[in-house]
XYZ file of C-alpha atoms in Angstrom:
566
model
C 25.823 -9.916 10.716
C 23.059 -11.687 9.625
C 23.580 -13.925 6.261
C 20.858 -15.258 3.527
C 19.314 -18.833 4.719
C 19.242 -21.307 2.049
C 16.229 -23.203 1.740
C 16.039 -26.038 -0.511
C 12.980 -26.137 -3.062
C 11.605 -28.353 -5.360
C 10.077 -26.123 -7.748
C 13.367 -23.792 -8.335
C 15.656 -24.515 -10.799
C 19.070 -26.087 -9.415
C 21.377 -22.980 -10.413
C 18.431 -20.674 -9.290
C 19.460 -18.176 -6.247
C 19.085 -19.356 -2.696
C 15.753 -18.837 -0.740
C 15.740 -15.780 2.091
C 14.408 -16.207 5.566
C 11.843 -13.798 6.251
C 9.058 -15.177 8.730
C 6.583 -15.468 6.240
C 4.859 -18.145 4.439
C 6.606 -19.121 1.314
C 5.410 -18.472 -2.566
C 7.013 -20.285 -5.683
C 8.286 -18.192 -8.960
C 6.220 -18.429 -11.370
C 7.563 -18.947 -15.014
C 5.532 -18.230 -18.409
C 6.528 -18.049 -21.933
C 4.551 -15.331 -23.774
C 2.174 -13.530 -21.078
C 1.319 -12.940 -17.466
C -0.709 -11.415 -15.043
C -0.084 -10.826 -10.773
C -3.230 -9.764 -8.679
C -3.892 -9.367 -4.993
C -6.481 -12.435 -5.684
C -6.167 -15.981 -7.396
C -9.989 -14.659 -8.718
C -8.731 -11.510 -9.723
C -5.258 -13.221 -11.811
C -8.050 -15.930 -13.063
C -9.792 -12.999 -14.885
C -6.454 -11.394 -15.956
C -4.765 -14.632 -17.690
C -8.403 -15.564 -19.505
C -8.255 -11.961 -20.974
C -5.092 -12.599 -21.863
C -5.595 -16.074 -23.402
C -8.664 -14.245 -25.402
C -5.981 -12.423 -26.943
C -6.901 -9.032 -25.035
C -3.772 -6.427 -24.270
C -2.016 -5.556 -20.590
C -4.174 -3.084 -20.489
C -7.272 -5.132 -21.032
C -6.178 -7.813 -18.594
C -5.725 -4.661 -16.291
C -9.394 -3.813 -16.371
C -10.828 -7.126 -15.347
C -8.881 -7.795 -13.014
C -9.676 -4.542 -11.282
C -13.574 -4.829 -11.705
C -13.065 -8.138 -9.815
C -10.809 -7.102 -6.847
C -13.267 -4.538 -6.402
C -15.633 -6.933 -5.740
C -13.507 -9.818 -3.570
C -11.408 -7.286 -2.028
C -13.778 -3.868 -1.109
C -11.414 -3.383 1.893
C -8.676 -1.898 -0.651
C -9.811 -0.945 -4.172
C -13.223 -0.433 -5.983
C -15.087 1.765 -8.125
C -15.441 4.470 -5.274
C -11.713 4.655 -5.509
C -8.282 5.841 -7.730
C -5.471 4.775 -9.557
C -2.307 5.456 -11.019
C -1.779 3.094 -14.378
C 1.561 3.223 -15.826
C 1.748 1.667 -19.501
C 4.703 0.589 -21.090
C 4.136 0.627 -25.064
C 6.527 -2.337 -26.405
C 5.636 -0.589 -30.603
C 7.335 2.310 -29.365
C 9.629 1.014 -26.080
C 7.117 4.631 -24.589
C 6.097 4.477 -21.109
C 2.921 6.751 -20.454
C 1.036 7.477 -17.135
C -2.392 7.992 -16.035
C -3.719 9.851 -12.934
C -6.706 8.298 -12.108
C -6.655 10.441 -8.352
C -9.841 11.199 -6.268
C -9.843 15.195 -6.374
C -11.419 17.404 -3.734
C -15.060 18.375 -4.495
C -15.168 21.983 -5.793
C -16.938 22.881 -2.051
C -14.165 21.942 -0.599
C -11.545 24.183 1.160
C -8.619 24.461 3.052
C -10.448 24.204 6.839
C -12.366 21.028 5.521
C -11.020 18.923 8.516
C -11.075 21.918 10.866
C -13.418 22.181 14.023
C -12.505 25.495 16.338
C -9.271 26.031 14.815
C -7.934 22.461 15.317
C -7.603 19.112 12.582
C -10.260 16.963 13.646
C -9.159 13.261 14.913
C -8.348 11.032 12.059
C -11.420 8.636 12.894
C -13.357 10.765 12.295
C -12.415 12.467 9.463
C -12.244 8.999 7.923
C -15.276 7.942 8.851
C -17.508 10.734 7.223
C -18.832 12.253 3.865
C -16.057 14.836 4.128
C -13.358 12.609 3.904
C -15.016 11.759 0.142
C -13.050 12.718 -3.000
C -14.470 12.420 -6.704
C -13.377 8.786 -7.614
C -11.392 8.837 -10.659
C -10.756 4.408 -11.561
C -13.453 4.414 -13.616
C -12.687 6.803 -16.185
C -8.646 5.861 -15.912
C -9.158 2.575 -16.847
C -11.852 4.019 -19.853
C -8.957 6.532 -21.051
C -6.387 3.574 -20.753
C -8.162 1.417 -22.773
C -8.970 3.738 -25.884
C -5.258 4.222 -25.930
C -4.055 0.715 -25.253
C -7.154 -1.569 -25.221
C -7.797 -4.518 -27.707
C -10.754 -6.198 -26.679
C -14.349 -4.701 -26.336
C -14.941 -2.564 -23.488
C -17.829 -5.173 -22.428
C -16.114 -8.060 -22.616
C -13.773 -7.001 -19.840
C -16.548 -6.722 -17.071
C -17.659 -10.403 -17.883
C -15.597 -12.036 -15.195
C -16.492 -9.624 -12.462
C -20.689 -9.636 -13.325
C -20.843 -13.635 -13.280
C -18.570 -13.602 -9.799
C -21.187 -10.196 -8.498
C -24.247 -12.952 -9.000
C -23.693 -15.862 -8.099
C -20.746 -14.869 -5.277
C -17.457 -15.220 -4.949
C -16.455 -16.762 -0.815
C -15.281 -15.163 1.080
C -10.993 -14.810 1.856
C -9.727 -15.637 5.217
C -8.020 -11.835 4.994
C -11.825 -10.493 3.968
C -13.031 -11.737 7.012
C -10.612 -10.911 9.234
C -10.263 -7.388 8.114
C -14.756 -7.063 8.172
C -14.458 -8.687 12.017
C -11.626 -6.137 12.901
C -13.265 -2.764 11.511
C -16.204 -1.739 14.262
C -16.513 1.712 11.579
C -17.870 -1.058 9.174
C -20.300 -2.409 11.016
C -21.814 1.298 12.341
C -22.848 1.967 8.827
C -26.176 0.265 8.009
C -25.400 -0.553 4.145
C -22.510 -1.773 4.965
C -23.287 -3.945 7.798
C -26.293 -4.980 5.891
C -23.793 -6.366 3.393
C -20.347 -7.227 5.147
C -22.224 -8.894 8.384
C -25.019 -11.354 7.253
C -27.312 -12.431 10.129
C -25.134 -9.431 12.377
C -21.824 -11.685 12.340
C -18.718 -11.402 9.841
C -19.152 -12.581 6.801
C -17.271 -16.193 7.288
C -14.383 -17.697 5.564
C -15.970 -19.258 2.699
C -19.378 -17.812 2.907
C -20.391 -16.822 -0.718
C -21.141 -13.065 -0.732
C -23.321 -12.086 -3.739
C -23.574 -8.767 -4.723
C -26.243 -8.420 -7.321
C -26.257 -4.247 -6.791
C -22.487 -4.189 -7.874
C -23.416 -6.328 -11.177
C -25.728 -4.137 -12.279
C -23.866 -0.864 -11.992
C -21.122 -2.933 -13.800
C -23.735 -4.063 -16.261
C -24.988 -0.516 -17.034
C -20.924 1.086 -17.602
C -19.661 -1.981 -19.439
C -23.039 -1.195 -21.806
C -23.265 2.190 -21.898
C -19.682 3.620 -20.963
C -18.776 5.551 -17.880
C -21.362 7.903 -18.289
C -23.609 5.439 -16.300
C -21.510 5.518 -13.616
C -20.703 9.456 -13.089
C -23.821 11.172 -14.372
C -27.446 10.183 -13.629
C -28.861 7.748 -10.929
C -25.842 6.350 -9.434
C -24.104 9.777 -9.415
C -27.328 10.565 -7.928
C -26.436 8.037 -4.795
C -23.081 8.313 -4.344
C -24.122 11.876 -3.856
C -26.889 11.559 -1.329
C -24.962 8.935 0.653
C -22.265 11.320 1.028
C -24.489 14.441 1.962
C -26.443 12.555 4.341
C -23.856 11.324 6.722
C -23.792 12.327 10.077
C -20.598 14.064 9.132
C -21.595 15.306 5.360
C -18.896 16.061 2.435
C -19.228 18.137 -0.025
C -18.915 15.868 -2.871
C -21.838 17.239 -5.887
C -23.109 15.636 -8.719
C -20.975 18.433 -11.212
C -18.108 17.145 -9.453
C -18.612 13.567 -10.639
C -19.796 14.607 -14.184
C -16.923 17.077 -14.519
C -13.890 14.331 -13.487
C -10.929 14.482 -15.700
C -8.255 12.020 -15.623
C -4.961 13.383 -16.051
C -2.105 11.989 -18.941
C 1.013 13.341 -17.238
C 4.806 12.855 -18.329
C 5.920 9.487 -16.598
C 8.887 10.912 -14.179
C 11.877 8.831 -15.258
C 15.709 7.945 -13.278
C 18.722 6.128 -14.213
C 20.067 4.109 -11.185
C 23.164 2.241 -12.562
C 22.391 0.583 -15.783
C 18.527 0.824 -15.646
C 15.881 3.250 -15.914
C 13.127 3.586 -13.547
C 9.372 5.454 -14.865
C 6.661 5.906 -12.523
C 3.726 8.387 -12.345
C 5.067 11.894 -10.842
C 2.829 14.380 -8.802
C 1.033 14.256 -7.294
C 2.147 10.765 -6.690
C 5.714 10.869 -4.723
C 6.496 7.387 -4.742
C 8.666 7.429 -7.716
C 10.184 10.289 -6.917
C 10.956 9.384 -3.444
C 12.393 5.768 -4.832
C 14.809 7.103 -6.878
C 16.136 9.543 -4.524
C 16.427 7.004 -2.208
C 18.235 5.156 -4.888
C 20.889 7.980 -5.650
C 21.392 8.766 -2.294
C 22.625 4.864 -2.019
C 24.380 4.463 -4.846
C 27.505 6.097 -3.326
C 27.614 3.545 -0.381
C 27.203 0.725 -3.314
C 24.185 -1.231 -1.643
C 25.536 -4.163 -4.085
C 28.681 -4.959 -1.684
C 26.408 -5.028 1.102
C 24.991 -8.231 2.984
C 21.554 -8.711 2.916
C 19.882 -8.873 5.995
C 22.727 -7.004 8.138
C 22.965 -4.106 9.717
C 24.619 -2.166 7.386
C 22.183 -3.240 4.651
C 19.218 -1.858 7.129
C 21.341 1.308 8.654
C 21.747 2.662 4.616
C 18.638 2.137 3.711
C 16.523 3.571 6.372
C 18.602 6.640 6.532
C 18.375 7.311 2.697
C 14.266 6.271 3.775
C 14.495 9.703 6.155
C 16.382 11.906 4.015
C 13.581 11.183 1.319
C 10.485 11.290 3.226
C 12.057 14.824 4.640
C 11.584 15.975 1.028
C 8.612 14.439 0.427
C 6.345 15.746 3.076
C 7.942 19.448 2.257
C 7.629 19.566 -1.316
C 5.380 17.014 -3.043
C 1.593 17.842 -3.737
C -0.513 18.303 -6.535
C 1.421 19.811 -9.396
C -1.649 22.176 -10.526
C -1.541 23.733 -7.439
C 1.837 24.036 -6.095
C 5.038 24.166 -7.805
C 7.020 20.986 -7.459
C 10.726 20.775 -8.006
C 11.220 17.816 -9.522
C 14.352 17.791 -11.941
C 15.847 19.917 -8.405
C 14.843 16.880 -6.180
C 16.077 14.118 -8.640
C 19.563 16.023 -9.275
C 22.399 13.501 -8.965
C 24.526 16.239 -7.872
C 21.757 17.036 -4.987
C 21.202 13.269 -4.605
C 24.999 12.534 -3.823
C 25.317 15.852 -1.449
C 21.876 14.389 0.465
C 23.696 10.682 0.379
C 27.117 11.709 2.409
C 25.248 13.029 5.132
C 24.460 9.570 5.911
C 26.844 8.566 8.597
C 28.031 4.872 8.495
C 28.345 5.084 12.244
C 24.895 6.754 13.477
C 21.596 7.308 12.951
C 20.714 11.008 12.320
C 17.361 10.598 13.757
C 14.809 13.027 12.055
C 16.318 14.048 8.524
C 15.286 17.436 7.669
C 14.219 18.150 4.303
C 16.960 19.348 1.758
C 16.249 22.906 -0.243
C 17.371 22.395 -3.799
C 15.533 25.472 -5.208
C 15.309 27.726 -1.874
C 11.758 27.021 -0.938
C 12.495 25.314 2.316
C 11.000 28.385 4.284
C 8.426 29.182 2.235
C 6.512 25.100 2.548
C 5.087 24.360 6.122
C 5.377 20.903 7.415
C 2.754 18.713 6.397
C 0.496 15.872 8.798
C -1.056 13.441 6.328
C -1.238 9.914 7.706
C -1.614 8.014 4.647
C -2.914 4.795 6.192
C -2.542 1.675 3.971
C -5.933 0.275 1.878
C -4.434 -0.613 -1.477
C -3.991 -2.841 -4.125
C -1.076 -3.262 -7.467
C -1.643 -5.328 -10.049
C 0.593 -6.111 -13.525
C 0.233 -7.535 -16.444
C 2.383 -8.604 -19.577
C 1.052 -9.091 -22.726
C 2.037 -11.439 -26.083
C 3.464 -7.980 -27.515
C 5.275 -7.226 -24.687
C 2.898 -4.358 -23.519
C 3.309 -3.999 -19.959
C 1.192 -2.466 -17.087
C 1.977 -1.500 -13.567
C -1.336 0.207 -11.750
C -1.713 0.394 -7.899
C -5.570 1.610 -7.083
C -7.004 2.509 -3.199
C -10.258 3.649 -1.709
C -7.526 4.906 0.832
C -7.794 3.465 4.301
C -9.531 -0.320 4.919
C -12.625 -0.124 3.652
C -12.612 3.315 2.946
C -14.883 6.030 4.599
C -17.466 2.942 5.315
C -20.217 4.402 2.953
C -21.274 1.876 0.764
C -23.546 2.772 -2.244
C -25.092 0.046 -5.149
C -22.086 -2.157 -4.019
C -19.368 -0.671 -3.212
C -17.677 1.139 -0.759
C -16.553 4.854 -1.274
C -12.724 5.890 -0.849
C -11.847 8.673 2.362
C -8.898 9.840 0.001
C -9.231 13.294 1.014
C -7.298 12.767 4.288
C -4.113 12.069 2.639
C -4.139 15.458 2.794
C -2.796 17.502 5.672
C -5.553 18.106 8.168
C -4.006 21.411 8.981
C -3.516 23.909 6.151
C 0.031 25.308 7.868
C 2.077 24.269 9.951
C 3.002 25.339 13.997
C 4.973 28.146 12.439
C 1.666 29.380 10.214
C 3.625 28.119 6.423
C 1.094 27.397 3.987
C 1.150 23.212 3.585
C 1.485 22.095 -0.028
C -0.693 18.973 -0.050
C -2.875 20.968 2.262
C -6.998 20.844 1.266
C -7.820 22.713 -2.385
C -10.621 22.664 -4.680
C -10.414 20.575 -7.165
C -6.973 19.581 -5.847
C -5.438 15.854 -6.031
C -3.967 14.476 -2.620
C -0.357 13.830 -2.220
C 0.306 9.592 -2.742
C 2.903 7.239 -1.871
C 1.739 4.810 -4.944
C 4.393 3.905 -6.885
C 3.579 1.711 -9.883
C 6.794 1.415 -11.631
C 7.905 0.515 -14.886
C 11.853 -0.385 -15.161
C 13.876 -0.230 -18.403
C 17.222 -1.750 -19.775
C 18.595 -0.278 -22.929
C 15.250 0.716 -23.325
C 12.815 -2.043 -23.244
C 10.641 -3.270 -20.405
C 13.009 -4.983 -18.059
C 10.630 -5.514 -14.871
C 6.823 -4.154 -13.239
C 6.464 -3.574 -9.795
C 4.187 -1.540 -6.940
C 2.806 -2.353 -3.816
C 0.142 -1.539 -1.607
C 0.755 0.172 2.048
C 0.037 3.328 2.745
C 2.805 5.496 2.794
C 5.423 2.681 3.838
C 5.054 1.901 0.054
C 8.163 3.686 -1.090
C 10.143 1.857 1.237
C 8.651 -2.013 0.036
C 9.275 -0.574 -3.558
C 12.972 0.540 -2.871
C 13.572 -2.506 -1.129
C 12.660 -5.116 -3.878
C 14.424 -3.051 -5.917
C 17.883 -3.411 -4.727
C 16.846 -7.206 -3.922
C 16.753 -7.694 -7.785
C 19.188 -5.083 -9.177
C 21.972 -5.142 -6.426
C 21.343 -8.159 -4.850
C 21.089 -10.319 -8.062
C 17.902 -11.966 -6.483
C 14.850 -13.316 -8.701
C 12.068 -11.478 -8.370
C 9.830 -13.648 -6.282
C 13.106 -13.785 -3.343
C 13.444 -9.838 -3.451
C 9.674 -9.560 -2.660
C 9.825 -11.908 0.199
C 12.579 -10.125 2.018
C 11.646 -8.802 5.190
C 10.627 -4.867 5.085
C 12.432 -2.494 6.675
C 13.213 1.494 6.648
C 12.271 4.378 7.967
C 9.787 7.139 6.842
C 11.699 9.992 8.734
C 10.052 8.641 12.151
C 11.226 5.080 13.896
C 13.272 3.124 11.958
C 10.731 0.157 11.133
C 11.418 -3.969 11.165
C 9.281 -6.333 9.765
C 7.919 -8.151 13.094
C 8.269 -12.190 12.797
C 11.575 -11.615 10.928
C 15.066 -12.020 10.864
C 15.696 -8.965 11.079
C 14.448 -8.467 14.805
C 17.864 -9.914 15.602
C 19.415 -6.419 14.567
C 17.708 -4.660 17.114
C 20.223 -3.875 19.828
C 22.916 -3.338 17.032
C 20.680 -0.805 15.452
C 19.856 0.762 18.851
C 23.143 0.945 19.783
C 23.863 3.632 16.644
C 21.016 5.226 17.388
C 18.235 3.897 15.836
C 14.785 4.207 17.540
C 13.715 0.389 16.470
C 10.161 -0.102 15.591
C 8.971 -3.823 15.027
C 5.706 -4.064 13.795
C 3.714 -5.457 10.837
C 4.458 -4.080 7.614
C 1.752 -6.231 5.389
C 3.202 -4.905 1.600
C 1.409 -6.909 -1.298
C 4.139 -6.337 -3.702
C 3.214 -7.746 -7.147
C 5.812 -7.840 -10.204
C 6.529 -9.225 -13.941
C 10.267 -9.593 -14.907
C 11.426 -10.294 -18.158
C 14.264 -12.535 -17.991
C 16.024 -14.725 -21.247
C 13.784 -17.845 -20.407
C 10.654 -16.019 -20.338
C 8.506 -14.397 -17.632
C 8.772 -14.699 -14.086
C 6.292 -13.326 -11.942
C 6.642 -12.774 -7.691
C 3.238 -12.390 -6.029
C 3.765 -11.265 -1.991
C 3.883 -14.036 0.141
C 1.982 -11.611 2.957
C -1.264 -11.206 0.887
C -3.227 -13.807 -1.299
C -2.135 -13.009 -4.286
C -1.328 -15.155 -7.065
C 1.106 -14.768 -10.229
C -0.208 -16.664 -13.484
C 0.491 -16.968 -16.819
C 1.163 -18.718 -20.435
């Protein structure tokens, strides 16, 4: 059994907890007094804290700094993209939710991915106009700030226009990701951009993008209307009907967008209370289950690090994602049995099948309201492109949003500066299953794909108590779960729960973070049946907890992202 390596630093507090060992390069907590912000970029967090400091809300420090990580990171967020905001309301202790999801053009229909009867490969459905849903960030982050905002609409797309034109340079994880992705270079606009001179853009080259500061120019002037009606509508369009592989997306589909207030979905796991964003998100859903489901086996008496620790969790990891791929998908399509899935009494009947002795392999799904036969097995990838962001203001207000453009760099199609999302394969490629079952997050009109976001807002006796989300594809609801019980089991700050190694399983291998401790479990887990994976699992968890001497703030020590504050 493995135990938690102390580490001596000089920026922790003597009484602080110890440091954990997890093959990564080490971040600091970072303290404030009244406000903070955590962004996947020190530029981004920059724009976030001066909102802040001009007395602007969560919500308003929220906006900037997404109008600037879609400029210095394009590979995982932008205005071609989606989000889910969660917004904790300190006036009223309220948590409320906004579903900023792509939706499937109104062409669009269950065979989009189809060729002869059969899904077509994931490249290239990614790589292609079809893959091309409405982008909904835009008019989220307009809804959330007539509800929540402070400061005027313009004033929040300063930071991101002066960065646009006279350039921002560029990341050593930008570069990397532009010199690994040949589907980037293929498409002209996009190499014309990404590759000046037909190389990479270099580590510290400064990449100006004078297209993406005028579109900003135009919405933070004259609202979002610029942005989905007339000539940029008018291009987003085009680009994606002129692909070699065309979509479907239309010009009434952009106009016509609708973000979505929805009831926050809401769990009590011991003395806290977790809120996320519910369907068609399942992260929240799928993080609380995994929750109840351990609460039996009391994760708190458990080492961190050991086998037992990594046994629990990844086979409460495969009894949820056995639910999730059955039952979760767009609520105004399908009916989703929420309350049923988040049942304690279902939760602890799910939780003692896990065996402390053996692995069961492949969970199969539970059927709390006798629908099992009636859903077909879905075969969405979900391939990680994201980014979470947080933000705490003076009042208290507190925001949680994780945005995407879905897979790195999206479908490739770049239009007036920025690169459209492929979000419509996080659906299943197949509409049923081998067995000929209808798929619920299978290909609709209109419909929202199935996510594994899970911005999450957590309560204790009800007032904002931590933020949290990462970015990661599906594997998300496993980094989420895990920092969890780092902080509320494992009495960890927030900054040492975000830095332990990943781990679980998403009802396939069980997964290890590779470079970590945890590789040393290997044979251990093997030998109770555990088909080990060890591979990269690059989270960028970002979080804000509220602790009696303040703020502290835990950025991911796997990403470049920075936690700052006042």
């Amino acid at each position: 059994m493995l135990c938690i390596c102390v580490a001596p630093s000089a920026t922790r507090a003597a009484d602080d907890p110890p440091e954990v060992a997890t093959g990564t390069s080490a971040k600091a907590l970072v303290r404030a007094q009244r406000q903070m912000v955590v962004a996947a970029n020190p530029l981004a967090s920059d724009a976030g804290r001066a909102v802040l400091r001009d007395g602007g809300s969560a919500v308003d420090a929220a906006i900037a700094m997404q109008l600037v990580l879609g400029l210095v990171e394009p590979q995982s967020s932008g205005l071609g993209g989606g989000a889910f905001l969660v917004a904790f309301d300190a006036s009223s202790d309220r948590v409320r939710t906004y579903d900023g999801r792509e939706t499937a053009p109104a062409a669009a229909a269950a065979q989009l991915f189809l060729r002869d009867g059969r899904p077509l490969p994931f490249g290239d459905a990614v790589n292609s106009g079809l893959s091309v849903g409405t982008p909904g960030v835009l008019r989220a982050l307009e809804v959330a700030h007539r509800q929540h905002g402070r400061l005027p609409w313009a004033r929040l797309f300063a930071p991101a226009i002066a960065l646009a034109e006279r350039g921002f340079p560029v990341s050593s994880r930008l570069h990397r990701q532009i010199a690994g992705n040949r589907g980037l270079y293929a498409q002209e606009a996009a190499r014309a951009y990404f590759y000046p001179g037909g190389q990479p853009a270099p580590i510290g080259h400064l990449l100006k993008n004078p297209a993406y500061a005028d579109v900003l120019r135009r919405v933070a002037s004259e609202g979002v209307a610029a942005f989905y009606e007339g000539d940029v509508a008018a291009d987003i369009v085009r680009a994606v009907q002129s692909h070699a592989r065309p979509g479907t997306l239309a010009s009434d589909d952009l106009k016509h967008y609708q973000v979505r207030e929805r009831a926050p979905v809401c769990g009590d796991y011991r003395v806290y209370r977790l809120c996320g964003m519910g369907p068609p998100s399942s992260g929240v859903i799928a993080v609380l289950q995994m929750l109840g489901m351990l609460e039996q086996h009391h994760p708190a008496a458990m080492q961190p690090l050991s086998r037992e620790a990594v046994h629990y969790f990844a086979e409460a990891g495969r009894l949820a994602f056995a639910d999730r791929e059955r039952y979760i998908a767009d609520p105004e399509f399908i009916d989703v049995p929420v309350a049923a899935l988040l049942d304690p009494r279902y939760l602890g009947w799910r939780g003692a099948q896990i065996d402390s002795r053996r692995s069961m392999g492949i969970a199969p799904p539970g059927d709390p309201v006798r629908l099992l036969q009636q859903r077909g097995q879905g075969d969405a990838a979900e391939v990680p492109s994201t980014t979470h962001l947080v933000a705490i203001d003076a009042d208290g207000n507190g925001v949680s949003m994780t945005s995407t453009i879905e897979s790195e760099f999206g479908s490739k199609i770049f239009v007036r500066g920025f690169l459209l999302n492929n979000q419509l394969t996080d659906f299943s490629l197949n509409p049923v299953d081998a067995d000929g079952r209808p798929v619920a997050n299978r290909v609709d009109a209109g419909k929202r794909p199935r996510s594994a976001m899970a911005p999450i807002v957590v309560l204790r006796d009800g007032r904002l108590y931590l933020l949290l989300g990462s970015p990661g594809g599906s594997a998300i609801i496993n980094f989420v779960a895990k920092t969890l019980i780092g902080v509320l089991d494992w009495r960890m700050d927030i900054q040492q729960a975000i830095a332990l190694p990943n781990m679980g399983s998403r009802n396939r291998d069980t997964e290890i973070e590779s470079g970590s401790v945890l590789e040393l479990l290997r044979d251990d887990l093997r030998r109770q049946g555990h088909r080990v994976n060890i591979t990269p699992l690059t989270s960028g968890l970002h979080a804000i907890m509220v602790t009696p001497d303040g703020l502290a703030g835990g950025a991911d020590p796997r990403r470049e992202g920075v936690a700052a504050g006042d």
